[in-house]
């Protein structure tokens, strides 16, 4: 279902964005803020963690999982890792 070759430009570009001028990094931060705010607005209320904190954690986890899966040589292990990441993100969304 989830392919390591598909997906998020952040997983591919964040190292390069980090080396760019401040204006580029600021522009990325603005768009990241919009995305995480939208994601947070879709999350249920939680007494443990704010929706904003969970949205940032979910985004970071999914970007990292995708980066790791992309370097794995065994496609079945990469797919399993991606599925595990999705399940972990869903659990965090409900936390």
PDB file of C-alpha atoms in Angstrom:
ATOM      1  CA  UNK A   1       0.000   0.000   0.000  1.00  0.00           C
ATOM      2  CA  UNK A   2       2.694   2.489   0.982  1.00  0.00           C
ATOM      3  CA  UNK A   3       5.734   2.708  -1.209  1.00  0.00           C
ATOM      4  CA  UNK A   4       9.053   4.076  -0.119  1.00  0.00           C
ATOM      5  CA  UNK A   5       9.516   5.551  -3.585  1.00  0.00           C
ATOM      6  CA  UNK A   6       6.360   7.646  -3.173  1.00  0.00           C
ATOM      7  CA  UNK A   7       5.532  10.435  -0.906  1.00  0.00           C
ATOM      8  CA  UNK A   8       6.772  13.338   0.992  1.00  0.00           C
ATOM      9  CA  UNK A   9       9.110  15.923  -0.506  1.00  0.00           C
ATOM     10  CA  UNK A  10      10.173  16.850   3.029  1.00  0.00           C
ATOM     11  CA  UNK A  11      11.723  13.412   3.462  1.00  0.00           C
ATOM     12  CA  UNK A  12      13.876  14.052   0.411  1.00  0.00           C
ATOM     13  CA  UNK A  13      14.582  17.758   0.770  1.00  0.00           C
ATOM     14  CA  UNK A  14      14.948  18.617   4.460  1.00  0.00           C
ATOM     15  CA  UNK A  15      18.727  18.151   4.583  1.00  0.00           C
ATOM     16  CA  UNK A  16      19.075  20.505   1.630  1.00  0.00           C
ATOM     17  CA  UNK A  17      16.544  23.010   2.981  1.00  0.00           C
ATOM     18  CA  UNK A  18      18.583  23.133   6.184  1.00  0.00           C
ATOM     19  CA  UNK A  19      21.588  24.358   4.176  1.00  0.00           C
ATOM     20  CA  UNK A  20      19.658  27.117   2.411  1.00  0.00           C
ATOM     21  CA  UNK A  21      19.495  30.809   3.323  1.00  0.00           C
ATOM     22  CA  UNK A  22      17.390  31.876   6.262  1.00  0.00           C
ATOM     23  CA  UNK A  23      14.584  33.125   4.017  1.00  0.00           C
ATOM     24  CA  UNK A  24      14.194  29.654   2.493  1.00  0.00           C
ATOM     25  CA  UNK A  25      14.167  27.992   5.912  1.00  0.00           C
ATOM     26  CA  UNK A  26      11.648  30.539   7.162  1.00  0.00           C
ATOM     27  CA  UNK A  27       9.394  29.887   4.168  1.00  0.00           C
ATOM     28  CA  UNK A  28       9.535  26.163   4.889  1.00  0.00           C
ATOM     29  CA  UNK A  29       8.667  26.816   8.548  1.00  0.00           C
ATOM     30  CA  UNK A  30       5.633  28.883   7.536  1.00  0.00           C
ATOM     31  CA  UNK A  31       4.320  26.112   5.297  1.00  0.00           C
ATOM     32  CA  UNK A  32       5.109  23.461   7.908  1.00  0.00           C
ATOM     33  CA  UNK A  33       3.142  25.502  10.407  1.00  0.00           C
ATOM     34  CA  UNK A  34       0.150  25.610   8.060  1.00  0.00           C
ATOM     35  CA  UNK A  35       0.318  21.863   7.484  1.00  0.00           C
ATOM     36  CA  UNK A  36       0.657  20.960  11.165  1.00  0.00           C
ATOM     37  CA  UNK A  37      -2.135  23.376  12.097  1.00  0.00           C
ATOM     38  CA  UNK A  38      -4.416  21.670   9.586  1.00  0.00           C
ATOM     39  CA  UNK A  39      -3.407  18.242  10.873  1.00  0.00           C
ATOM     40  CA  UNK A  40      -3.913  19.378  14.483  1.00  0.00           C
ATOM     41  CA  UNK A  41      -7.412  20.611  13.624  1.00  0.00           C
ATOM     42  CA  UNK A  42      -8.311  17.065  12.554  1.00  0.00           C
ATOM     43  CA  UNK A  43      -7.052  15.374  15.735  1.00  0.00           C
ATOM     44  CA  UNK A  44      -9.365  14.547  18.628  1.00  0.00           C
ATOM     45  CA  UNK A  45      -8.930  16.334  21.941  1.00  0.00           C
ATOM     46  CA  UNK A  46      -6.546  14.714  24.380  1.00  0.00           C
ATOM     47  CA  UNK A  47      -5.924  15.319  28.071  1.00  0.00           C
ATOM     48  CA  UNK A  48      -2.303  14.191  27.682  1.00  0.00           C
ATOM     49  CA  UNK A  49      -0.918  16.124  24.716  1.00  0.00           C
ATOM     50  CA  UNK A  50      -1.959  19.151  22.718  1.00  0.00           C
ATOM     51  CA  UNK A  51      -3.145  18.571  19.181  1.00  0.00           C
ATOM     52  CA  UNK A  52      -0.350  20.852  17.968  1.00  0.00           C
ATOM     53  CA  UNK A  53       2.337  18.796  19.709  1.00  0.00           C
ATOM     54  CA  UNK A  54       0.875  15.553  18.371  1.00  0.00           C
ATOM     55  CA  UNK A  55       0.675  16.962  14.835  1.00  0.00           C
ATOM     56  CA  UNK A  56       4.348  17.946  14.872  1.00  0.00           C
ATOM     57  CA  UNK A  57       5.341  14.571  16.317  1.00  0.00           C
ATOM     58  CA  UNK A  58       3.287  12.694  13.718  1.00  0.00           C
ATOM     59  CA  UNK A  59       4.801  14.706  10.873  1.00  0.00           C
ATOM     60  CA  UNK A  60       8.342  14.231  12.159  1.00  0.00           C
ATOM     61  CA  UNK A  61       7.833  10.528  12.736  1.00  0.00           C
ATOM     62  CA  UNK A  62       6.405   9.938   9.278  1.00  0.00           C
ATOM     63  CA  UNK A  63       9.178  11.914   7.551  1.00  0.00           C
ATOM     64  CA  UNK A  64      11.829   9.978   9.458  1.00  0.00           C
ATOM     65  CA  UNK A  65      10.210   6.601   8.826  1.00  0.00           C
ATOM     66  CA  UNK A  66      10.033   7.356   5.109  1.00  0.00           C
ATOM     67  CA  UNK A  67      13.689   8.398   5.025  1.00  0.00           C
ATOM     68  CA  UNK A  68      14.731   5.155   6.723  1.00  0.00           C
ATOM     69  CA  UNK A  69      12.516   3.025   4.471  1.00  0.00           C
ATOM     70  CA  UNK A  70      14.008   4.623   1.373  1.00  0.00           C
ATOM     71  CA  UNK A  71      17.501   3.398   2.271  1.00  0.00           C
ATOM     72  CA  UNK A  72      16.513  -0.158   3.163  1.00  0.00           C
ATOM     73  CA  UNK A  73      17.655  -2.725   0.617  1.00  0.00           C
ATOM     74  CA  UNK A  74      14.879  -5.237   1.367  1.00  0.00           C
ATOM     75  CA  UNK A  75      11.574  -3.941  -0.059  1.00  0.00           C
ATOM     76  CA  UNK A  76       9.494  -6.161   2.218  1.00  0.00           C
ATOM     77  CA  UNK A  77      11.244  -4.809   5.319  1.00  0.00           C
ATOM     78  CA  UNK A  78      10.817  -1.266   4.027  1.00  0.00           C
ATOM     79  CA  UNK A  79       7.100  -1.852   3.482  1.00  0.00           C
ATOM     80  CA  UNK A  80       6.731  -3.329   6.947  1.00  0.00           C
ATOM     81  CA  UNK A  81       8.517  -0.319   8.439  1.00  0.00           C
ATOM     82  CA  UNK A  82       6.207   2.070   6.605  1.00  0.00           C
ATOM     83  CA  UNK A  83       3.133   0.185   7.803  1.00  0.00           C
ATOM     84  CA  UNK A  84       4.466   0.203  11.374  1.00  0.00           C
ATOM     85  CA  UNK A  85       4.981   3.959  11.052  1.00  0.00           C
ATOM     86  CA  UNK A  86       1.420   4.459   9.886  1.00  0.00           C
ATOM     87  CA  UNK A  87       0.092   2.429  12.808  1.00  0.00           C
ATOM     88  CA  UNK A  88       2.259   4.379  15.277  1.00  0.00           C
ATOM     89  CA  UNK A  89       1.052   7.676  13.804  1.00  0.00           C
ATOM     90  CA  UNK A  90      -2.557   6.562  14.096  1.00  0.00           C
ATOM     91  CA  UNK A  91      -1.991   5.595  17.725  1.00  0.00           C
ATOM     92  CA  UNK A  92      -0.410   8.978  18.427  1.00  0.00           C
ATOM     93  CA  UNK A  93      -3.305  10.694  16.723  1.00  0.00           C
ATOM     94  CA  UNK A  94      -5.638   9.053  19.231  1.00  0.00           C
ATOM     95  CA  UNK A  95      -3.385   9.677  22.279  1.00  0.00           C
TER      96      UNK A  95
END
